[in-house]
mmCIF file of C-alpha atoms and ligand atoms in Angstrom:
data_model
loop_
_atom_site.group_PDB
_atom_site.id
_atom_site.type_symbol
_atom_site.label_atom_id
_atom_site.label_comp_id
_atom_site.label_asym_id
_atom_site.label_seq_id
_atom_site.Cartn_x
_atom_site.Cartn_y
_atom_site.Cartn_z
ATOM 1 C CA MET A 213 49.753 42.514 -33.736
ATOM 2 C CA THR A 214 51.602 39.526 -31.661
ATOM 3 C CA LYS A 215 50.119 38.714 -28.503
ATOM 4 C CA GLU A 216 52.644 38.633 -25.346
ATOM 5 C CA ILE A 217 52.395 35.786 -22.853
ATOM 6 C CA ALA A 218 54.140 35.662 -19.789
ATOM 7 C CA VAL A 219 54.446 32.032 -18.594
ATOM 8 C CA ILE A 220 55.018 31.461 -14.437
ATOM 9 C CA GLY A 221 55.967 28.460 -14.101
ATOM 10 C CA LEU A 222 57.307 25.180 -16.286
ATOM 11 C CA GLY A 223 55.705 21.922 -15.030
ATOM 12 C CA GLN A 224 54.018 19.888 -17.299
ATOM 13 C CA PHE A 225 50.790 22.349 -17.816
ATOM 14 C CA GLY A 226 53.204 25.656 -18.550
ATOM 15 C CA GLY A 227 55.456 23.443 -20.725
ATOM 16 C CA SER A 228 52.604 22.624 -22.586
ATOM 17 C CA ALA A 229 51.312 26.011 -22.668
ATOM 18 C CA VAL A 230 54.599 27.878 -23.852
ATOM 19 C CA LYS A 231 55.154 25.629 -26.687
ATOM 20 C CA GLN A 232 52.041 25.629 -28.067
ATOM 21 C CA LEU A 233 52.332 29.648 -28.188
ATOM 22 C CA HIS A 234 55.077 29.624 -29.807
ATOM 23 C CA LYS A 235 54.053 27.516 -32.244
ATOM 24 C CA LEU A 236 51.075 30.070 -32.605
ATOM 25 C CA SER A 237 53.799 32.286 -32.719
ATOM 26 C CA ALA A 238 53.069 34.143 -29.826
ATOM 27 C CA ASP A 239 56.081 36.028 -27.852
ATOM 28 C CA VAL A 240 56.500 34.136 -24.993
ATOM 29 C CA THR A 241 58.146 35.143 -21.774
ATOM 30 C CA VAL A 242 59.451 31.818 -19.609
ATOM 31 C CA ILE A 243 59.623 32.466 -15.712
ATOM 32 C CA ASP A 244 60.705 29.726 -13.273
ATOM 33 C CA ILE A 245 62.755 29.555 -10.131
ATOM 34 C CA SER A 246 64.047 26.249 -11.869
ATOM 35 C CA GLU A 247 66.989 27.702 -13.775
ATOM 36 C CA SER A 248 67.520 24.162 -15.776
ATOM 37 C CA LYS A 249 63.429 23.961 -16.449
ATOM 38 C CA VAL A 250 64.051 27.820 -17.646
ATOM 39 C CA LYS A 251 67.146 26.652 -20.418
ATOM 40 C CA TYR A 252 65.090 23.783 -21.113
ATOM 41 C CA TYR A 253 62.147 26.112 -22.298
ATOM 42 C CA GLU A 254 64.978 29.104 -24.225
ATOM 43 C CA ASP A 255 63.895 28.063 -27.677
ATOM 44 C CA TYR A 256 60.015 28.768 -27.186
ATOM 45 C CA ALA A 257 60.876 31.614 -25.534
ATOM 46 C CA VAL A 258 61.587 35.773 -26.298
ATOM 47 C CA GLU A 259 62.624 36.416 -22.951
ATOM 48 C CA CYS A 260 63.866 34.294 -19.864
ATOM 49 C CA ILE A 261 64.029 34.858 -16.490
ATOM 50 C CA VAL A 262 65.592 32.751 -13.605
ATOM 51 C CA GLY A 263 63.279 34.200 -10.867
ATOM 52 C CA SER A 264 60.888 33.723 -7.952
ATOM 53 C CA ALA A 265 57.029 34.227 -8.991
ATOM 54 C CA THR A 266 56.991 36.073 -5.612
ATOM 55 C CA ASP A 267 59.028 38.049 -6.648
ATOM 56 C CA GLU A 268 57.564 42.002 -6.650
ATOM 57 C CA ASN A 269 60.602 43.965 -7.796
ATOM 58 C CA MET A 270 61.683 41.273 -10.893
ATOM 59 C CA LEU A 271 58.126 41.153 -12.385
ATOM 60 C CA LYS A 272 57.979 44.929 -11.949
ATOM 61 C CA THR A 273 61.559 45.108 -14.004
ATOM 62 C CA ILE A 274 60.360 43.116 -16.587
ATOM 63 C CA GLY A 275 57.273 45.237 -16.791
ATOM 64 C CA ILE A 276 54.431 42.478 -15.851
ATOM 65 C CA GLU A 277 51.919 45.206 -16.648
ATOM 66 C CA HIS A 278 52.501 45.570 -20.197
ATOM 67 C CA TYR A 279 51.719 41.874 -21.075
ATOM 68 C CA ASP A 280 48.336 40.461 -21.973
ATOM 69 C CA GLU A 281 48.219 38.223 -20.283
ATOM 70 C CA VAL A 282 49.993 36.094 -17.618
ATOM 71 C CA ILE A 283 49.327 32.810 -16.999
ATOM 72 C CA ILE A 284 50.436 31.332 -13.681
ATOM 73 C CA ALA A 285 51.166 27.597 -13.836
ATOM 74 C CA ILE A 286 52.009 26.575 -10.376
ATOM 75 C CA GLY A 287 49.742 24.064 -9.377
ATOM 76 C CA GLU A 288 51.597 22.415 -5.991
ATOM 77 C CA ASP A 289 52.324 25.174 -4.573
ATOM 78 C CA ILE A 290 49.179 27.106 -3.353
ATOM 79 C CA GLN A 291 50.648 30.107 -1.314
ATOM 80 C CA THR A 292 52.798 31.122 -4.257
ATOM 81 C CA SER A 293 50.345 31.055 -6.749
ATOM 82 C CA ILE A 294 47.809 32.848 -4.812
ATOM 83 C CA LEU A 295 50.541 35.560 -3.986
ATOM 84 C CA CYS A 296 51.182 36.161 -7.388
ATOM 85 C CA THR A 297 48.293 36.281 -8.297
ATOM 86 C CA LEU A 298 48.144 39.153 -5.877
ATOM 87 C CA ILE A 299 51.230 40.583 -7.394
ATOM 88 C CA LEU A 300 50.029 40.726 -10.552
ATOM 89 C CA LYS A 301 46.098 42.376 -10.457
ATOM 90 C CA GLU A 302 48.461 45.058 -8.296
ATOM 91 C CA LEU A 303 50.510 45.862 -10.775
ATOM 92 C CA GLY A 304 47.570 46.263 -13.158
ATOM 93 C CA VAL A 305 48.268 42.544 -15.566
ATOM 94 C CA GLU A 306 44.986 42.868 -17.957
ATOM 95 C CA SER A 307 44.349 39.636 -17.741
ATOM 96 C CA ILE A 308 45.776 36.355 -15.378
ATOM 97 C CA THR A 309 45.113 33.127 -16.062
ATOM 98 C CA ALA A 310 45.904 30.203 -13.125
ATOM 99 C CA LYS A 311 46.065 27.076 -12.635
ATOM 100 C CA ALA A 312 44.378 25.497 -9.513
ATOM 101 C CA GLN A 313 44.914 23.002 -7.905
ATOM 102 C CA SER A 314 41.417 22.764 -6.358
ATOM 103 C CA ASN A 315 37.464 24.281 -6.449
ATOM 104 C CA HIS A 316 38.757 25.440 -2.528
ATOM 105 C CA HIS A 317 41.810 27.135 -4.686
ATOM 106 C CA GLY A 318 40.036 28.249 -7.345
ATOM 107 C CA LYS A 319 37.956 30.686 -5.332
ATOM 108 C CA LEU A 320 40.975 31.704 -3.797
ATOM 109 C CA LEU A 321 42.901 32.544 -7.116
ATOM 110 C CA LYS A 322 39.377 34.665 -7.967
ATOM 111 C CA LYS A 323 38.816 36.390 -5.044
ATOM 112 C CA VAL A 324 42.189 37.672 -5.141
ATOM 113 C CA GLY A 325 41.731 38.965 -8.747
ATOM 114 C CA ALA A 326 42.104 36.167 -11.727
ATOM 115 C CA ASP A 327 40.715 36.850 -14.321
ATOM 116 C CA ASN A 328 40.527 33.282 -15.780
ATOM 117 C CA VAL A 329 40.791 29.725 -13.220
ATOM 118 C CA LEU A 330 41.693 26.606 -15.108
ATOM 119 C CA HIS A 331 41.263 23.584 -13.387
ATOM 120 C CA PRO A 332 43.100 20.607 -15.787
ATOM 121 C CA GLU A 333 42.803 17.372 -13.871
ATOM 122 C CA THR A 334 39.144 18.223 -13.162
ATOM 123 C CA GLU A 335 38.277 19.512 -17.035
ATOM 124 C CA MET A 336 40.111 16.129 -18.110
ATOM 125 C CA GLY A 337 38.063 13.744 -15.820
ATOM 126 C CA ILE A 338 34.963 14.876 -16.787
ATOM 127 C CA ARG A 339 36.046 14.839 -20.667
ATOM 128 C CA LEU A 340 37.030 11.116 -20.153
ATOM 129 C CA ALA A 341 34.115 10.202 -18.228
ATOM 130 C CA ASN A 342 31.724 11.896 -20.883
ATOM 131 C CA GLN A 343 33.546 10.368 -23.971
ATOM 132 C CA LEU A 344 33.326 6.323 -22.505
ATOM 133 C CA VAL A 345 29.184 6.531 -21.777
ATOM 134 C CA ASN A 346 28.692 7.963 -24.509
ATOM 135 C CA MET A 347 30.316 6.551 -27.868
ATOM 136 C CA SER A 348 29.235 9.225 -29.654
ATOM 137 C CA LEU A 349 30.762 12.034 -28.044
ATOM 138 C CA VAL A 350 33.479 13.441 -29.750
ATOM 139 C CA ASP A 351 34.804 16.406 -27.898
ATOM 140 C CA TYR A 352 32.978 18.023 -24.426
ATOM 141 C CA MET A 353 34.262 21.787 -23.365
ATOM 142 C CA GLU A 354 32.264 23.230 -20.806
ATOM 143 C CA ILE A 355 32.503 27.393 -21.780
ATOM 144 C CA SER A 356 30.136 28.577 -18.287
ATOM 145 C CA ASP A 357 28.772 26.320 -14.937
ATOM 146 C CA ASP A 358 25.738 26.014 -17.883
ATOM 147 C CA THR A 359 26.938 26.122 -21.415
ATOM 148 C CA ALA A 360 28.416 23.712 -23.022
ATOM 149 C CA ILE A 361 29.939 22.877 -26.863
ATOM 150 C CA VAL A 362 29.946 19.646 -28.030
ATOM 151 C CA GLU A 363 30.600 17.308 -30.535
ATOM 152 C CA TYR A 364 29.178 14.070 -31.542
ATOM 153 C CA ASP A 365 29.469 12.019 -34.292
ATOM 154 C CA ALA A 366 26.219 11.752 -36.928
ATOM 155 C CA ASN A 367 23.453 8.392 -35.852
ATOM 156 C CA GLU A 368 21.830 7.420 -37.958
ATOM 157 C CA ARG A 369 18.858 9.813 -37.269
ATOM 158 C CA PHE A 370 20.673 12.083 -38.925
ATOM 159 C CA ILE A 371 22.218 10.783 -42.007
ATOM 160 C CA ASN A 372 20.679 12.256 -45.581
ATOM 161 C CA SER A 373 18.042 14.786 -43.203
ATOM 162 C CA ALA A 374 18.588 18.546 -43.900
ATOM 163 C CA LEU A 375 19.909 20.461 -40.036
ATOM 164 C CA ILE A 376 16.738 22.593 -40.297
ATOM 165 C CA ASN A 377 14.594 18.706 -40.053
ATOM 166 C CA ILE A 378 15.982 17.799 -37.506
ATOM 167 C CA GLY A 379 14.473 20.789 -35.191
ATOM 168 C CA ILE A 380 17.899 20.835 -32.914
ATOM 169 C CA ARG A 381 17.477 24.303 -32.450
ATOM 170 C CA GLU A 382 13.526 24.338 -32.493
ATOM 171 C CA LYS A 383 12.854 21.629 -30.621
ATOM 172 C CA PHE A 384 15.765 21.526 -27.852
ATOM 173 C CA GLY A 385 17.123 25.107 -28.478
ATOM 174 C CA LEU A 386 20.453 24.236 -29.217
ATOM 175 C CA ASN A 387 22.745 25.152 -31.868
ATOM 176 C CA VAL A 388 25.049 23.408 -34.511
ATOM 177 C CA ILE A 389 27.722 25.745 -34.889
ATOM 178 C CA ALA A 390 30.124 23.748 -37.272
ATOM 179 C CA ILE A 391 29.790 20.149 -39.342
ATOM 180 C CA LYS A 392 33.186 19.007 -39.584
ATOM 181 C CA ARG A 393 33.474 16.788 -42.946
ATOM 182 C CA ASN A 394 36.717 14.475 -43.410
ATOM 183 C CA LYS A 395 39.435 17.379 -43.167
ATOM 184 C CA GLU A 396 36.891 20.194 -44.038
ATOM 185 C CA VAL A 397 35.216 22.446 -40.861
ATOM 186 C CA ILE A 398 31.924 23.428 -42.222
ATOM 187 C CA VAL A 399 31.153 27.213 -40.445
ATOM 188 C CA PRO A 400 28.301 28.348 -40.025
ATOM 189 C CA PRO A 401 26.207 25.148 -41.731
ATOM 190 C CA ASP A 402 23.741 26.077 -44.308
ATOM 191 C CA PRO A 403 20.301 24.674 -42.603
ATOM 192 C CA GLN A 404 19.631 23.467 -45.921
ATOM 193 C CA MET A 405 22.258 21.104 -45.872
ATOM 194 C CA ASN A 406 22.306 16.989 -45.921
ATOM 195 C CA ILE A 407 24.473 15.814 -43.310
ATOM 196 C CA LEU A 408 25.913 12.295 -44.361
ATOM 197 C CA GLU A 409 28.229 9.198 -42.697
ATOM 198 C CA ASN A 410 31.074 10.423 -40.903
ATOM 199 C CA ASP A 411 30.350 14.275 -40.398
ATOM 200 C CA VAL A 412 30.461 15.206 -36.692
ATOM 201 C CA LEU A 413 28.203 18.207 -35.662
ATOM 202 C CA VAL A 414 29.373 20.550 -33.408
ATOM 203 C CA ILE A 415 26.434 21.723 -31.366
ATOM 204 C CA ILE A 416 26.581 24.330 -28.578
ATOM 205 C CA GLY A 417 23.847 25.510 -25.965
ATOM 206 C CA LYS A 418 22.905 25.308 -22.347
ATOM 207 C CA ILE A 419 23.729 21.790 -20.227
ATOM 208 C CA GLU A 420 20.292 20.936 -19.745
ATOM 209 C CA ASN A 421 19.237 21.009 -22.777
ATOM 210 C CA LEU A 422 22.432 19.285 -24.076
ATOM 211 C CA ASN A 423 21.212 16.520 -22.108
ATOM 212 C CA ARG A 424 17.314 16.384 -23.025
ATOM 213 C CA PHE A 425 18.792 16.337 -26.541
ATOM 214 C CA GLU A 426 21.038 13.158 -25.936
ATOM 215 C CA SER A 427 18.735 11.238 -24.475
ATOM 216 C CA LYS A 428 16.543 11.709 -27.127
ATOM 217 C CA MET A 429 18.925 12.098 -30.084
ATOM 218 C CA ILE A 430 21.935 10.782 -29.203
ATOM 219 C CA LYS A 431 21.502 7.261 -27.444
ATOM 220 C CA PRO A 432 20.813 4.303 -28.948
ATOM 221 C CA LYS A 433 16.964 3.124 -29.247
ATOM 222 C CA SER A 434 16.261 0.866 -26.175
HETATM 223 P P1 LIG B 770 52.695 20.883 -13.008
HETATM 224 O O1 LIG B 770 51.865 20.136 -12.417
HETATM 225 O O2 LIG B 770 51.836 21.403 -14.325
HETATM 226 O O3 LIG B 770 53.771 19.944 -13.212
HETATM 227 P P2 LIG B 770 54.172 21.448 -11.307
HETATM 228 O O4 LIG B 770 53.458 22.605 -10.119
HETATM 229 O O5 LIG B 770 54.399 20.848 -10.416
HETATM 230 O O6 LIG B 770 52.842 21.577 -12.078
HETATM 231 O O7 LIG B 770 55.227 22.780 -11.620
HETATM 232 C C1 LIG B 770 55.416 23.490 -11.385
HETATM 233 C C2 LIG B 770 56.364 24.641 -11.592
HETATM 234 O O8 LIG B 770 56.845 25.971 -11.068
HETATM 235 C C3 LIG B 770 57.669 23.887 -11.541
HETATM 236 O O9 LIG B 770 58.772 24.451 -12.814
HETATM 237 C C4 LIG B 770 58.746 24.909 -10.600
HETATM 238 O O10 LIG B 770 59.516 24.583 -10.883
HETATM 239 C C5 LIG B 770 57.755 26.100 -10.889
HETATM 240 N N1 LIG B 770 57.924 26.910 -9.747
HETATM 241 C C6 LIG B 770 57.465 26.546 -8.295
HETATM 242 N N2 LIG B 770 57.406 27.768 -7.241
HETATM 243 C C7 LIG B 770 57.866 28.776 -8.361
HETATM 244 C C8 LIG B 770 57.902 29.955 -7.732
HETATM 245 N N3 LIG B 770 57.880 30.653 -6.335
HETATM 246 N N4 LIG B 770 58.243 30.863 -8.446
HETATM 247 C C9 LIG B 770 58.270 30.584 -9.693
HETATM 248 N N5 LIG B 770 58.685 29.308 -10.229
HETATM 249 C C10 LIG B 770 57.761 28.608 -9.100
#
């Protein structure tokens, strides 16, 4: 079934989400107080509304509680995003994702009922720092405070060894969930499979275990 998603606020963040959702064939409703912003995104949306995120009557009229997901992508105006979250929660919206401007903003959004809180600037900063410090690291995504999914380039310590012989699970408590090889994604990987040059290992686990793995297996020998 096609997902019905409303995006409130069409800045950089909201706008990119709308375009990607459209690409993925979701039914998107766009809402913004700026008429020109709404007009700009009309080709990507099934419904376009010029109105305020805090206009409870408008939100009720469009039946916002029937959407699968509502994304509040208003970062700058903290008061508006908090009030909007509160209204959506009271109207019974099933899942609310809100963009936070700061840690305090994020905490408040959670308190008033946001199910997911995103800190895009902070997350991009962490990702960039990780990539700069560790050249083998291809991508990094925290999925909770203590767990992450990390992608590493296979280095000379792994190449031509079978996955099972590296002991990623036994020694480090981590799981290789996929191997990216050329354009192919091998998921789940066979434990007996040999790792080849240019493979990328996709690993999930506790951040402390990932750090241990990185310092023993990824960092160059000094
Ligand atoms: P970004 O950092 O992702 O560019 P902004 O906070 O700059 O996000 O942009 C927020 C968007 O939200 C703008 O398009 C703005 O017109 C819209 N917006 C601001 N206040 C409201 C409101 N009360 N109701 C609906 N849309 C709003």
